[in-house]
CSV table of C-alpha atoms in Angstrom, one decimal:
chain,number,residue,atom,x,y,z
A,1,MET,CA,-15.4,254.8,267.7
A,2,GLU,CA,-13.1,252.8,265.4
A,3,LYS,CA,-13.5,249.8,267.7
A,4,ILE,CA,-17.3,250.1,267.6
A,5,LYS,CA,-17.3,250.3,263.8
A,6,LEU,CA,-15.1,247.1,263.6
A,7,VAL,CA,-17.4,245.2,266.0
A,8,VAL,CA,-20.5,246.1,263.9
A,9,GLU,CA,-18.7,245.3,260.6
A,10,VAL,CA,-17.7,241.9,262.0
A,11,ILE,CA,-21.3,241.0,262.8
A,12,LYS,CA,-22.4,242.2,259.4
A,13,VAL,CA,-19.9,240.0,257.6
A,14,LEU,CA,-20.8,236.9,259.7
A,15,LEU,CA,-24.5,237.5,259.1
A,16,LYS,CA,-23.9,237.6,255.3
A,17,ARG,CA,-22.3,234.2,255.3
A,18,ASN,CA,-24.1,230.9,255.7
A,19,ARG,CA,-21.1,229.1,257.2
A,20,PRO,CA,-18.5,229.8,260.0
A,21,LEU,CA,-15.5,231.8,258.9
A,22,THR,CA,-11.9,231.4,260.0
A,23,THR,CA,-10.1,234.4,261.5
A,24,SER,CA,-8.0,234.7,258.2
A,25,GLU,CA,-11.2,234.6,256.1
A,26,LEU,CA,-12.9,237.2,258.3
A,27,GLN,CA,-9.8,239.4,258.1
A,28,ARG,CA,-9.7,239.2,254.3
A,29,GLU,CA,-13.5,239.9,254.1
A,30,LEU,CA,-13.1,243.0,256.3
A,31,TYR,CA,-10.2,244.2,254.2
A,32,TYR,CA,-12.3,243.9,251.0
A,33,GLU,CA,-15.0,245.9,252.7
A,34,GLY,CA,-12.5,248.6,253.5
A,35,VAL,CA,-12.7,248.1,257.3
A,36,LEU,CA,-9.2,246.8,257.9
A,37,LEU,CA,-6.1,248.1,256.2
A,38,SER,CA,-4.5,244.8,255.3
A,39,PRO,CA,-5.7,241.2,254.7
A,40,ASP,CA,-2.8,239.6,256.5
A,41,SER,CA,-1.0,242.0,258.7
A,42,ARG,CA,-0.4,241.0,262.3
A,43,VAL,CA,-1.4,244.5,263.6
A,44,GLU,CA,-4.8,244.3,261.9
A,45,ARG,CA,-5.1,240.6,263.1
A,46,ARG,CA,-4.7,241.8,266.7
A,47,LYS,CA,-7.5,244.4,266.2
A,48,LEU,CA,-9.8,241.8,264.8
A,49,LEU,CA,-9.1,239.3,267.6
A,50,ARG,CA,-9.8,242.0,270.3
A,51,ALA,CA,-13.1,242.7,268.6
A,52,LEU,CA,-14.0,239.0,268.4
A,53,ALA,CA,-13.0,238.5,272.1
A,54,SER,CA,-15.4,241.3,273.1
A,55,LEU,CA,-18.2,239.8,271.0
A,56,LYS,CA,-17.6,236.4,272.5
A,57,GLU,CA,-17.7,237.8,276.0
A,58,PHE,CA,-21.3,239.0,275.5
A,59,ASN,CA,-22.2,235.8,273.6
A,60,TYR,CA,-22.8,237.6,270.3
A,61,VAL,CA,-20.5,235.2,268.5
A,62,THR,CA,-19.3,231.6,269.0
A,63,ASP,CA,-16.1,229.9,268.0
A,64,SER,CA,-15.3,226.3,267.2
A,65,GLY,CA,-12.1,224.3,266.5
A,66,GLY,CA,-8.6,225.8,266.9
A,67,SER,CA,-7.7,224.0,270.1
A,68,GLY,CA,-4.7,221.6,269.9
A,69,GLY,CA,-5.4,220.5,266.3
A,70,ARG,CA,-4.7,221.6,262.8
A,71,SER,CA,-8.1,223.0,262.2
A,72,PRO,CA,-8.2,226.8,262.6
A,73,LYS,CA,-10.7,228.5,264.8
A,74,ARG,CA,-14.0,229.4,263.1
A,75,TRP,CA,-16.4,232.1,264.0
A,76,SER,CA,-20.1,232.4,263.6
A,77,VAL,CA,-23.0,234.6,264.8
A,78,ASN,CA,-24.9,233.3,267.8
A,79,ASN,CA,-28.4,233.0,266.0
A,80,GLU,CA,-30.2,233.1,269.4
A,81,LYS,CA,-28.9,236.8,269.8
A,82,PHE,CA,-29.8,237.8,266.2
A,83,LYS,CA,-33.0,235.9,265.2
A,84,PHE,CA,-34.4,237.1,262.0
A,85,LEU,CA,-31.7,239.7,261.6
A,86,SER,CA,-29.7,239.6,258.3
A,87,SER,CA,-27.5,241.8,256.1
A,88,TYR,CA,-27.9,242.0,252.4
A,89,THR,CA,-25.4,243.0,249.8
A,90,ARG,CA,-26.3,245.8,247.3
A,91,GLU,CA,-26.8,243.1,244.6
A,92,GLU,CA,-29.1,241.1,246.8
A,93,VAL,CA,-31.3,244.2,247.6
A,94,VAL,CA,-31.5,245.0,243.8
A,95,ALA,CA,-32.5,241.4,243.0
A,96,LEU,CA,-35.1,241.3,245.7
A,97,SER,CA,-36.5,244.6,244.5
A,98,VAL,CA,-36.8,243.2,241.0
A,99,LEU,CA,-38.5,240.0,242.3
A,100,LEU,CA,-41.2,241.9,244.3
A,101,LEU,CA,-41.9,244.3,241.3
A,102,PHE,CA,-43.1,241.2,239.3
A,103,PHE,CA,-45.8,240.7,241.9
A,104,PRO,CA,-49.2,241.9,240.5
A,105,ARG,CA,-49.9,245.5,241.7
A,106,HIS,CA,-53.6,244.6,242.4
A,107,TYR,CA,-52.6,242.4,245.4
A,108,ARG,CA,-49.6,244.4,246.8
A,109,SER,CA,-51.8,246.1,249.4
A,110,LEU,CA,-52.8,242.9,251.0
A,111,PRO,CA,-51.4,243.2,254.6
A,112,PHE,CA,-49.7,239.8,254.4
A,113,PHE,CA,-47.7,240.7,251.2
A,114,ARG,CA,-47.3,244.3,252.3
A,115,LYS,CA,-45.0,243.1,255.1
A,116,ALA,CA,-42.5,241.9,252.4
A,117,PHE,CA,-42.5,245.3,250.6
A,118,ASP,CA,-42.1,247.1,253.9
A,119,ALA,CA,-39.1,244.9,254.9
A,120,LEU,CA,-37.4,245.5,251.6
A,121,THR,CA,-38.0,249.3,251.9
A,122,ARG,CA,-35.7,249.2,255.0
A,123,PHE,CA,-32.9,247.7,253.0
A,124,GLU,CA,-33.5,249.9,249.9
A,125,LYS,CA,-32.3,253.0,251.8
A,126,GLU,CA,-28.8,252.6,250.4
A,127,LEU,CA,-30.1,252.9,246.9
A,128,THR,CA,-30.6,256.4,245.5
A,129,GLU,CA,-34.0,257.7,244.5
A,130,GLU,CA,-32.9,257.7,240.9
A,131,GLU,CA,-31.8,254.0,241.2
A,132,ARG,CA,-35.1,253.0,242.8
A,133,GLU,CA,-37.1,254.8,240.0
A,134,LEU,CA,-34.9,253.1,237.3
A,135,LEU,CA,-35.7,249.7,238.9
A,136,LYS,CA,-39.4,250.4,239.0
A,137,PHE,CA,-39.5,251.7,235.4
A,138,THR,CA,-37.4,248.9,234.1
A,139,PHE,CA,-38.7,245.8,235.8
A,140,GLU,CA,-42.2,246.6,237.1
A,141,ARG,CA,-44.5,243.9,235.8
A,142,VAL,CA,-46.8,245.1,232.9
A,143,PRO,CA,-50.3,243.8,233.5
A,144,ASN,CA,-51.4,241.1,231.1
A,145,PRO,CA,-54.6,242.3,229.3
A,146,ASN,CA,-56.2,238.9,230.0
A,147,GLU,CA,-55.2,239.0,233.7
A,148,ARG,CA,-57.9,239.7,236.1
A,149,GLY,CA,-58.1,240.8,239.7
A,150,VAL,CA,-60.8,241.1,242.3
A,151,GLU,CA,-61.4,243.0,245.6
A,152,LEU,CA,-60.6,240.7,248.5
A,153,ASP,CA,-61.5,240.9,252.2
A,154,TYR,CA,-58.1,241.5,253.8
A,155,LYS,CA,-59.1,239.8,257.1
A,156,LEU,CA,-60.3,236.8,255.2
A,157,VAL,CA,-57.0,236.4,253.4
A,158,GLU,CA,-55.1,236.8,256.7
A,159,LYS,CA,-57.3,234.0,258.3
A,160,ILE,CA,-56.6,231.7,255.3
A,161,PHE,CA,-52.9,232.2,255.5
A,162,SER,CA,-52.8,231.6,259.3
A,163,THR,CA,-54.9,228.4,258.8
A,164,LEU,CA,-52.5,227.1,256.2
A,165,LEU,CA,-49.4,228.0,258.2
A,166,GLU,CA,-50.7,226.3,261.3
A,167,ASN,CA,-51.8,223.2,259.3
A,168,ARG,CA,-55.4,223.6,260.6
A,169,GLY,CA,-58.8,223.0,259.1
A,170,ALA,CA,-61.5,225.6,258.7
A,171,PHE,CA,-65.3,225.8,258.7
A,172,VAL,CA,-66.3,227.7,255.6
A,173,THR,CA,-69.3,229.0,253.6
A,174,TYR,CA,-68.7,228.8,249.8
A,175,LYS,CA,-71.4,229.8,247.4
A,176,GLY,CA,-74.0,229.5,250.1
A,177,ARG,CA,-72.9,226.0,251.3
A,178,SER,CA,-71.3,225.5,254.7
A,179,PHE,CA,-68.8,222.7,255.4
A,180,LYS,CA,-65.4,221.9,256.9
A,181,LEU,CA,-62.3,221.6,254.8
A,182,PHE,CA,-58.5,221.3,255.1
A,183,PRO,CA,-56.6,223.8,253.0
A,184,VAL,CA,-53.5,222.5,251.2
A,185,LYS,CA,-52.5,225.1,248.5
A,186,PHE,CA,-52.9,228.8,248.0
A,187,PHE,CA,-52.2,229.8,244.4
A,188,THR,CA,-52.9,232.3,241.7
A,189,TYR,CA,-54.2,231.6,238.2
A,190,ASN,CA,-54.9,234.3,235.6
A,191,GLY,CA,-54.8,236.9,238.3
A,192,LEU,CA,-57.3,235.2,240.7
A,193,PHE,CA,-56.5,233.5,244.0
A,194,TYR,CA,-57.5,230.0,244.6
A,195,ILE,CA,-57.4,227.5,247.6
A,196,GLY,CA,-56.8,223.8,246.9
A,197,ALA,CA,-58.4,221.9,249.8
A,198,PHE,CA,-59.8,218.6,250.9
A,199,SER,CA,-63.3,218.1,252.3
A,200,SER,CA,-65.6,215.2,252.8
A,201,GLU,CA,-66.3,215.4,249.0
A,202,GLY,CA,-62.6,215.0,248.1
A,203,TYR,CA,-60.1,217.4,246.7
A,204,ARG,CA,-61.1,220.6,244.7
A,205,ASN,CA,-60.1,224.2,244.1
A,206,TYR,CA,-62.0,227.1,245.6
A,207,LEU,CA,-62.1,230.6,244.3
A,208,VAL,CA,-61.1,232.8,247.2
A,209,SER,CA,-63.3,235.7,246.2
A,210,ARG,CA,-66.4,233.3,246.4
A,211,ILE,CA,-65.6,232.4,250.1
A,212,GLU,CA,-68.2,234.1,252.2
A,213,PHE,CA,-67.0,232.9,255.7
A,214,TRP,CA,-63.9,231.3,257.0
A,215,GLU,CA,-63.2,230.2,260.6
A,216,PRO,CA,-60.3,228.1,261.6
A,217,VAL,CA,-61.1,224.9,263.7
A,218,ALA,CA,-59.0,223.0,266.2
A,219,ASP,CA,-58.5,220.0,263.9
A,220,ARG,CA,-55.1,219.9,262.4
A,221,ILE,CA,-53.5,218.0,259.5
A,222,THR,CA,-49.7,217.4,259.3
A,223,LEU,CA,-47.7,218.3,256.2
A,224,GLU,CA,-47.0,214.6,255.6
A,225,GLU,CA,-50.7,213.9,255.7
A,226,LYS,CA,-51.3,216.7,253.2
A,227,MET,CA,-48.6,215.4,250.9
A,228,ALA,CA,-50.0,211.8,251.1
A,229,LYS,CA,-53.5,213.0,250.2
A,230,VAL,CA,-52.3,215.1,247.2
A,231,GLU,CA,-50.2,212.2,245.9
A,232,GLU,CA,-53.2,209.8,246.3
A,233,THR,CA,-55.5,212.3,244.6
A,234,PHE,CA,-53.3,213.1,241.7
A,235,LYS,CA,-51.4,209.9,241.2
A,236,ILE,CA,-51.4,208.9,237.5
A,237,PRO,CA,-50.4,205.3,237.2
A,238,ASP,CA,-49.5,205.4,233.5
A,239,GLU,CA,-47.1,208.3,233.9
A,240,SER,CA,-43.7,206.7,233.8
A,241,PRO,CA,-40.4,208.3,232.7
A,242,PHE,CA,-38.4,207.2,229.7
A,243,LEU,CA,-35.6,208.4,227.4
A,244,PHE,CA,-36.0,209.5,223.8
A,245,LYS,CA,-34.8,212.0,221.2
A,246,THR,CA,-36.5,214.6,219.1
A,247,VAL,CA,-35.2,216.8,216.3
A,248,PHE,CA,-36.1,220.5,215.8
A,249,PRO,CA,-35.3,222.6,212.7
A,250,HIS,CA,-32.2,224.8,212.8
A,251,GLY,CA,-33.0,228.1,214.4
A,252,TYR,CA,-35.9,226.7,216.4
A,253,ALA,CA,-36.6,228.9,219.5
A,254,THR,CA,-33.1,230.5,219.3
A,255,ASP,CA,-30.2,231.3,217.0
A,256,ARG,CA,-27.7,231.1,219.7
A,257,GLU,CA,-25.1,228.4,220.2
A,258,LEU,CA,-26.1,225.5,222.3
A,259,GLU,CA,-23.0,225.8,224.4
A,260,GLY,CA,-24.8,228.5,226.4
A,261,GLY,CA,-26.9,225.8,228.2
A,262,ILE,CA,-30.2,226.5,226.3
A,263,LYS,CA,-32.9,224.2,227.5
A,264,PHE,CA,-35.8,223.3,225.3
A,265,PHE,CA,-37.4,221.2,227.9
A,266,PRO,CA,-37.2,221.2,231.8
A,267,SER,CA,-36.3,217.4,231.5
A,268,GLN,CA,-33.7,217.9,228.8
A,269,VAL,CA,-30.6,215.7,229.1
A,270,ARG,CA,-28.5,217.5,226.3
A,271,ALA,CA,-28.9,219.2,223.0
A,272,ARG,CA,-26.6,219.5,219.9
A,273,ARG,CA,-26.6,220.6,216.4
A,274,THR,CA,-26.6,218.0,213.6
A,275,GLU,CA,-26.9,218.3,209.8
A,276,GLU,CA,-30.5,217.4,210.2
A,277,GLY,CA,-31.4,220.0,212.8
A,278,ILE,CA,-31.2,220.4,216.6
A,279,GLU,CA,-31.2,217.0,218.3
A,280,VAL,CA,-32.5,217.1,221.8
A,281,GLU,CA,-32.3,214.2,224.2
A,282,LEU,CA,-34.7,214.3,227.1
A,283,VAL,CA,-36.8,212.4,229.6
A,284,GLY,CA,-40.4,212.0,228.6
A,285,PHE,CA,-43.4,210.6,230.4
A,286,THR,CA,-46.1,208.2,229.3
A,287,GLY,CA,-49.7,209.4,229.7
A,288,LYS,CA,-51.6,212.3,228.2
A,289,ARG,CA,-50.2,215.2,230.2
A,290,PHE,CA,-46.7,215.1,228.6
A,291,ALA,CA,-48.1,214.0,225.2
A,292,SER,CA,-50.5,216.9,225.2
A,293,TRP,CA,-47.8,219.4,226.1
A,294,PHE,CA,-45.3,217.9,223.6
A,295,LEU,CA,-47.9,218.4,220.7
A,296,MET,CA,-47.4,222.2,221.1
A,297,GLU,CA,-43.8,221.8,220.0
A,298,LYS,CA,-42.8,221.8,216.3
A,299,ALA,CA,-40.6,218.8,216.2
A,300,LEU,CA,-39.3,217.3,212.9
A,301,LYS,CA,-39.4,213.8,214.2
A,302,LEU,CA,-39.3,211.5,217.2
A,303,VAL,CA,-36.3,209.1,217.7
A,304,PRO,CA,-36.4,206.1,220.0
A,305,PRO,CA,-33.7,205.7,222.6
A,306,ASP,CA,-30.5,203.8,222.0
A,307,GLU,CA,-27.7,202.3,224.0
A,308,ASN,CA,-25.6,205.4,223.8
A,309,LEU,CA,-28.4,207.6,225.3
A,310,LEU,CA,-29.0,205.1,228.1
A,311,ALA,CA,-25.3,205.0,228.9
A,312,PHE,CA,-25.1,208.7,229.1
A,313,ALA,CA,-28.3,208.8,231.3
A,314,LYS,CA,-26.6,206.2,233.6
A,315,LEU,CA,-23.4,208.3,233.8
A,316,GLN,CA,-25.5,211.4,234.8
A,317,ASN,CA,-27.4,209.3,237.4
A,318,LEU,CA,-30.8,210.5,236.1
A,319,LYS,CA,-32.6,208.0,238.3
A,320,ARG,CA,-31.8,210.3,241.2
A,321,SER,CA,-34.0,213.0,239.6
A,322,TYR,CA,-36.5,210.8,237.9
A,323,ARG,CA,-38.0,208.1,240.0
A,324,GLY,CA,-39.0,205.0,238.1
A,325,LEU,CA,-36.6,205.7,235.2
A,326,SER,CA,-35.2,202.5,233.7
A,327,TYR,CA,-31.8,201.9,232.1
A,328,GLU,CA,-33.2,198.9,230.2
A,329,LEU,CA,-33.4,199.6,226.4
A,330,SER,CA,-36.4,197.4,225.9
A,331,GLU,CA,-38.4,199.1,228.7
A,332,ASN,CA,-37.6,202.6,227.4
A,333,ILE,CA,-38.7,201.6,223.9
A,334,ARG,CA,-42.0,200.2,225.3
A,335,ARG,CA,-42.7,203.4,227.1
A,336,PHE,CA,-41.7,205.4,224.1
A,337,ARG,CA,-44.2,203.6,221.9
A,338,ALA,CA,-46.9,204.2,224.6
A,339,PHE,CA,-46.1,207.9,224.4
A,340,LYS,CA,-46.4,208.0,220.6
A,341,GLU,CA,-49.8,206.2,220.8
A,342,LYS,CA,-51.2,208.6,223.3
A,343,GLY,CA,-49.9,211.5,221.2
A,344,LEU,CA,-51.5,210.2,218.0
A,345,GLU,CA,-54.8,209.7,219.9
A,346,LEU,CA,-54.7,213.3,221.2
A,347,ALA,CA,-53.8,214.6,217.8
A,348,LYS,CA,-56.8,213.0,216.2
A,349,MET,CA,-59.0,214.4,218.9
A,350,ARG,CA,-57.8,217.9,218.2
A,351,VAL,CA,-58.2,217.6,214.5
A,352,LYS,CA,-61.8,216.5,215.1
A,353,LEU,CA,-62.4,219.3,217.6
A,354,PHE,CA,-61.1,222.1,215.2
A,355,GLY,CA,-62.7,220.5,212.1
A,356,GLY,CA,-59.4,220.0,210.3
A,357,ASP,CA,-58.5,217.3,207.8
C-alpha cells in the first residue's frame, strides 16, 4: 500500500510542475508533501528510484539526461498517458473558484460554461463546505444595476462556439436578413453577448440574442486570415507611440507610496513623487482614442519628453513592447504636439456638446 501511495504521489508532483524534475528535486518535493521521511537520505532515495522504475516500465514517466555526463537525470510525466489530467494545489483551487465566481450568474447555466464549473467542482472536494460558502459569500460578483442579461438559445450558443473554434463560416439569419459570415470574436458588453464577424458588407458586431438562425458551413478561415482582416479593418494610421510626462496632484488615485508598483496607466514607464505632484512618465499615442481617454484624467499639466526619458526608455528596451516607438527626441516631440492638438480639439467638442463655457 505504501508503494502504491508513493507511485501516485510521484505522478501528482510531476503533473503539478511544468518542467522535468531531477531525482533530488522530486525527493525534496515528496518530503515537503509528507510522503517521504527525508529530503536527502539514501534509503528514501532507493524507494523513490524503485517507484520511478515501475512507472517507467509502464511508460507513465520518461527520463532524460544522466548518462555519462554531468547533467542529472530528469523525470517528467508521459503526456500521452495523461492527456488533460492535472493536479491543482489548494491555492490554485481557491483562485480558480474566485475567478469563476466573477462570471455573471445569468450565463452560468449555458452548457459550454457549465463544463468549467463542473470541472472545478471535482477539485473543490478538498475544501470544506464552510470554506466553499465563505468563498461564495466573499467573492461572488454583485450584479451591476446597469448590467443586463437575456435568455439565450443554448443550442445556438453551442453552435456559435463550435464554429469559432473550428475557424468555419456560418449561414445566419439576423433581424430577418439571411447571409453568410465568418465569426471572429465572441464578447460580452454590459451583460449582453455579441459576435464580431466579417461578411460581404465588411466587419460589424451582431447581438447574439438577435440571431434567429445559425448553421456552420464548410468554408474555413485561418487564424492568420482573421488577424489580418481585423488589423486591416481597425488600422489607425495616425496612432503612433511616443514618450511624455504628466503631473498629477499629490494623493491622486492613491495615498500609498509609489514603491508598491502603482500604475496610473497601462503604458506607464515609471512614477515618482516631486514637490509639484506625482510625475508619471508613460507611452502615449497620437490619434483620438488615447487623447479621448486621457481627457478623463485630472492631470495638472503635460510635459514634453527629454533626453533623460528617452535614455531610460532605451535602457528598458520599450521598442520591444511598443512597435513604432522612436528614440529620437525630435520625433517624440512632434508626436507629443499632435497628441495635444487632438486633445484640444476633442475638449472643444465636449464643451460645445455639454453647453459649457
